[in-house]
Coordinates of C-alpha atoms and ligand atoms in Angstrom, one line a residue:
M1 CA -31.3 62.2 -9.0
I2 CA -32.0 60.7 -5.6
T3 CA -32.4 56.9 -5.1
F4 CA -32.9 55.0 -1.9
N5 CA -32.1 51.2 -2.2
N6 CA -33.3 49.3 0.9
V7 CA -32.1 52.1 3.2
S8 CA -32.2 51.5 6.9
K9 CA -31.2 53.7 9.8
A10 CA -31.1 53.0 13.5
Y11 CA -29.8 55.5 15.9
K12 CA -27.4 54.4 18.6
G13 CA -29.3 53.8 21.8
G14 CA -32.6 54.4 20.0
G15 CA -35.5 52.0 20.1
R16 CA -37.0 50.8 16.8
P17 CA -35.0 51.8 13.7
A18 CA -35.9 55.3 12.4
L19 CA -36.1 54.0 8.8
Q20 CA -36.5 50.5 7.6
R21 CA -35.8 49.2 4.0
I22 CA -36.8 52.5 2.3
N23 CA -37.0 52.4 -1.5
F24 CA -37.8 55.3 -3.8
H25 CA -36.5 57.2 -6.7
L26 CA -36.9 60.9 -7.3
P27 CA -35.9 61.7 -10.9
K28 CA -34.0 64.9 -11.8
G29 CA -36.3 67.9 -12.1
E30 CA -39.2 66.3 -10.1
M31 CA -40.8 67.4 -6.9
A32 CA -42.3 65.3 -4.1
Y33 CA -43.4 65.5 -0.5
I34 CA -42.6 63.3 2.4
T35 CA -45.4 63.1 5.0
G36 CA -46.0 61.1 8.1
H37 CA -46.6 61.7 11.8
S38 CA -44.0 63.1 14.2
G39 CA -41.3 60.5 14.6
A40 CA -42.1 58.7 11.3
G41 CA -38.6 59.4 10.0
K42 CA -38.9 62.4 7.8
T43 CA -36.0 64.4 9.2
T44 CA -33.8 61.3 9.3
L45 CA -34.5 60.7 5.6
L46 CA -33.4 64.2 4.7
K47 CA -30.3 64.0 6.9
L48 CA -29.3 60.8 5.0
I49 CA -29.5 62.8 1.7
M50 CA -27.4 65.6 3.3
G51 CA -24.9 63.1 4.7
I52 CA -25.5 64.5 8.2
E53 CA -26.5 61.0 9.3
R54 CA -25.2 57.7 7.8
A55 CA -27.4 54.8 6.8
N56 CA -26.7 51.4 8.5
G57 CA -27.7 49.5 5.4
G58 CA -28.6 50.0 1.8
Q59 CA -27.6 52.7 -0.7
V60 CA -28.4 56.4 -0.9
I61 CA -27.6 57.4 -4.5
F62 CA -27.2 61.1 -5.2
N63 CA -26.4 62.2 -8.8
G64 CA -24.9 58.7 -9.4
H65 CA -22.8 58.6 -6.2
D66 CA -23.5 56.4 -3.3
I67 CA -23.4 58.8 -0.4
T68 CA -23.0 56.1 2.2
R69 CA -19.5 55.5 0.7
L70 CA -18.3 59.1 0.7
S71 CA -15.6 60.0 3.1
E72 CA -16.0 63.0 5.5
H73 CA -13.9 65.3 3.3
E74 CA -16.0 64.5 0.2
L75 CA -19.3 65.5 2.0
P76 CA -18.9 69.3 1.6
F77 CA -18.8 68.8 -2.2
L78 CA -22.1 66.9 -2.0
R79 CA -23.7 69.6 0.2
R80 CA -22.9 72.3 -2.4
Q81 CA -25.3 70.6 -4.7
I82 CA -28.0 70.8 -2.2
G83 CA -30.0 73.7 -0.7
M84 CA -31.7 73.2 2.7
V85 CA -34.7 75.1 4.1
H86 CA -35.4 74.8 7.9
Q87 CA -38.6 75.2 9.9
H88 CA -37.2 77.9 12.1
Y89 CA -35.6 79.9 9.2
S90 CA -32.3 80.1 11.2
L91 CA -31.4 83.6 9.9
L92 CA -28.7 85.7 11.4
S93 CA -30.6 88.2 13.4
D94 CA -28.1 91.1 13.3
R95 CA -27.5 90.9 9.5
S96 CA -29.6 92.3 6.7
I97 CA -31.4 89.8 4.6
L98 CA -29.1 90.6 1.7
D99 CA -26.2 89.6 4.0
N100 CA -28.0 86.5 5.1
V101 CA -28.5 85.3 1.5
S102 CA -25.0 86.3 0.1
L103 CA -23.1 84.8 3.0
P104 CA -23.2 81.2 1.9
L105 CA -21.6 82.2 -1.4
I106 CA -18.9 84.2 0.3
I107 CA -18.2 81.2 2.6
M108 CA -17.8 79.1 -0.6
G109 CA -15.2 81.6 -1.8
V110 CA -17.3 83.5 -4.4
A111 CA -16.2 87.2 -4.9
Q112 CA -18.3 89.7 -2.9
S113 CA -19.6 91.5 -5.9
I114 CA -20.8 88.3 -7.5
A115 CA -22.2 87.0 -4.2
I116 CA -24.3 90.2 -3.8
R117 CA -25.5 90.1 -7.4
E118 CA -26.6 86.5 -7.0
A119 CA -28.2 87.1 -3.6
K120 CA -30.2 90.0 -5.1
M121 CA -31.4 87.7 -7.9
A122 CA -32.4 85.0 -5.4
L123 CA -34.3 87.5 -3.2
A124 CA -36.1 88.8 -6.3
R125 CA -37.2 85.2 -7.1
V126 CA -38.9 85.1 -3.7
G127 CA -40.4 88.6 -4.1
L128 CA -38.2 90.4 -1.6
E129 CA -36.2 92.6 -3.9
N130 CA -37.6 95.7 -2.1
K131 CA -36.4 94.6 1.4
L132 CA -32.7 93.9 0.9
N133 CA -31.6 96.0 3.8
F134 CA -34.2 94.9 6.3
L135 CA -33.2 92.9 9.4
P136 CA -35.0 89.5 9.7
R137 CA -37.1 90.7 12.7
H138 CA -38.6 93.5 10.5
L139 CA -40.1 90.8 8.3
S140 CA -43.2 88.7 8.8
G141 CA -42.8 84.9 9.4
G142 CA -43.8 84.2 5.8
E143 CA -41.2 86.7 4.5
Q144 CA -38.5 85.3 6.8
Q145 CA -39.2 81.8 5.3
R146 CA -38.9 83.4 1.8
V147 CA -35.4 84.6 2.9
G148 CA -34.7 81.0 4.0
I149 CA -35.7 79.8 0.5
A150 CA -33.6 82.5 -1.2
R151 CA -30.6 81.5 0.9
A152 CA -31.1 77.8 0.0
I153 CA -31.2 78.5 -3.8
V154 CA -28.6 81.2 -4.0
H155 CA -25.8 78.8 -5.0
R156 CA -28.1 77.2 -7.7
P157 CA -28.3 73.8 -6.1
D158 CA -29.4 70.7 -8.1
V159 CA -31.7 69.7 -5.2
L160 CA -33.7 71.8 -2.8
L161 CA -34.7 70.0 0.5
A162 CA -37.0 71.4 3.1
D163 CA -37.8 70.1 6.6
E164 CA -41.2 71.3 7.8
P165 CA -40.8 74.7 6.0
T166 CA -44.3 75.8 7.0
G167 CA -44.3 74.5 10.5
N168 CA -44.5 78.1 11.9
L169 CA -46.9 79.5 9.4
D170 CA -50.7 79.7 9.0
D171 CA -52.5 78.1 6.1
K172 CA -52.5 81.0 3.8
L173 CA -48.8 81.7 4.1
S174 CA -48.0 77.9 3.9
F175 CA -49.9 77.8 0.7
E176 CA -47.8 80.6 -0.7
I177 CA -44.6 78.9 0.4
F178 CA -45.6 75.7 -1.3
R179 CA -46.4 77.6 -4.5
L180 CA -42.9 79.1 -4.3
F181 CA -41.3 75.7 -4.0
E182 CA -43.3 74.8 -7.2
E183 CA -41.9 77.9 -8.9
V184 CA -38.3 76.8 -8.0
N185 CA -39.1 73.3 -9.2
K186 CA -40.3 74.7 -12.6
T187 CA -36.8 76.1 -13.2
G188 CA -35.4 72.6 -13.2
T189 CA -34.4 72.2 -9.5
T190 CA -35.4 68.8 -7.9
V191 CA -37.4 69.5 -4.8
L192 CA -38.2 67.3 -1.8
I193 CA -40.2 68.6 1.1
A194 CA -40.9 66.9 4.5
T195 CA -44.2 68.2 6.0
H196 CA -47.1 67.2 8.1
D197 CA -49.3 69.8 6.4
T198 CA -51.3 67.1 4.7
H199 CA -54.4 69.2 4.3
I200 CA -52.5 71.6 2.1
I201 CA -50.4 69.2 0.0
T202 CA -53.3 67.0 -0.9
Q203 CA -54.4 70.1 -2.9
R204 CA -51.0 70.3 -4.6
P205 CA -50.3 68.4 -7.8
K206 CA -47.2 66.5 -6.7
P207 CA -46.5 63.0 -5.6
C208 CA -46.2 62.1 -1.9
L209 CA -44.1 59.6 0.0
V210 CA -45.9 58.5 3.2
L211 CA -43.8 57.3 6.1
E212 CA -45.2 55.4 9.0
E213 CA -43.0 54.5 11.9
G214 CA -39.9 54.2 9.6
H215 CA -41.6 52.4 6.8
L216 CA -42.7 53.8 3.4
K217 CA -46.3 53.1 2.8
Ligands
ADP301 N1 -30.3 61.8 17.1 C1 -31.2 60.8 17.4 N2 -30.9 59.8 18.3 C2 -31.8 58.9 18.6 N3 -33.0 58.7 18.1 C3 -33.3 59.7 17.1 C4 -32.5 60.7 16.8 N4 -33.1 61.5 15.8 C5 -34.3 60.9 15.7 N5 -34.5 59.8 16.4 C6 -35.6 58.9 16.4 O1 -35.8 58.5 15.1 C7 -37.2 58.4 14.8 C8 -37.5 59.3 13.6 O2 -37.3 60.7 13.9 P1 -37.3 61.8 12.9 O3 -36.6 61.4 11.7 O4 -36.9 63.1 13.6 O5 -38.9 61.8 12.5 P2 -39.8 63.0 12.0 O6 -39.0 64.0 11.3 O7 -40.8 62.3 11.0 O8 -40.6 63.6 13.2 C9 -38.0 58.9 16.1 O9 -38.3 57.7 16.8 C10 -36.9 59.7 16.8 O10 -37.1 59.6 18.2
MG302 MG1 -38.8 66.1 11.7

């Protein structure tokens, strides 16, 4: 599903390269974590998969396509196969959670009635079917991140990526969020999560890629 062949990334004007000669393969339907200290290159690695940043060397293979060779106008097609969960939820504060989750589909051109049906299903998967009309600020942090996950899976992506999804949550809520990612993974979605919550993920039964100053250990 996702393969990195000798991938390196150096930012313009940056010091040492953010990533150096990274090799790994995440098969379809698998789940893995990326850990490492702040600045180790976790976010950069995810951005290369999304095509937000470009590698300087090597190949990033996604579903058989080398992303490093895609043109700008081919990238939106790639991104539709990916769902992304952020640390800060980035929900629209003046819209209901049902609107927040259905909006990505409407932007993709899906009919409103279908978008709402799919959004309700995604919100049910994260246990928020009773809060459809709530505004984000009326939910707890853990619930807001559940909305973030529902929004990321509403278009049924092949791959779910998350960048420090529990960065703002305490241990108990973080644990629940990691369990939710495992539930999503069980339905066949490939999942890759960057986190420095090592004390929690060492208790989770999934492989872990460890980055150290741009190198994979
Ligand atoms: N846009 C950028 N421009 C220059 N340097 C960057 C940029 N983004 C990240 N970096 C650098 O790349 C390295 C890896 O950063 P990042 O991928 O954000 O690590 P992590 O997510 O593990 O904290 C760091 O040294 C960081 O300062
Ligand atoms: Mg980061």
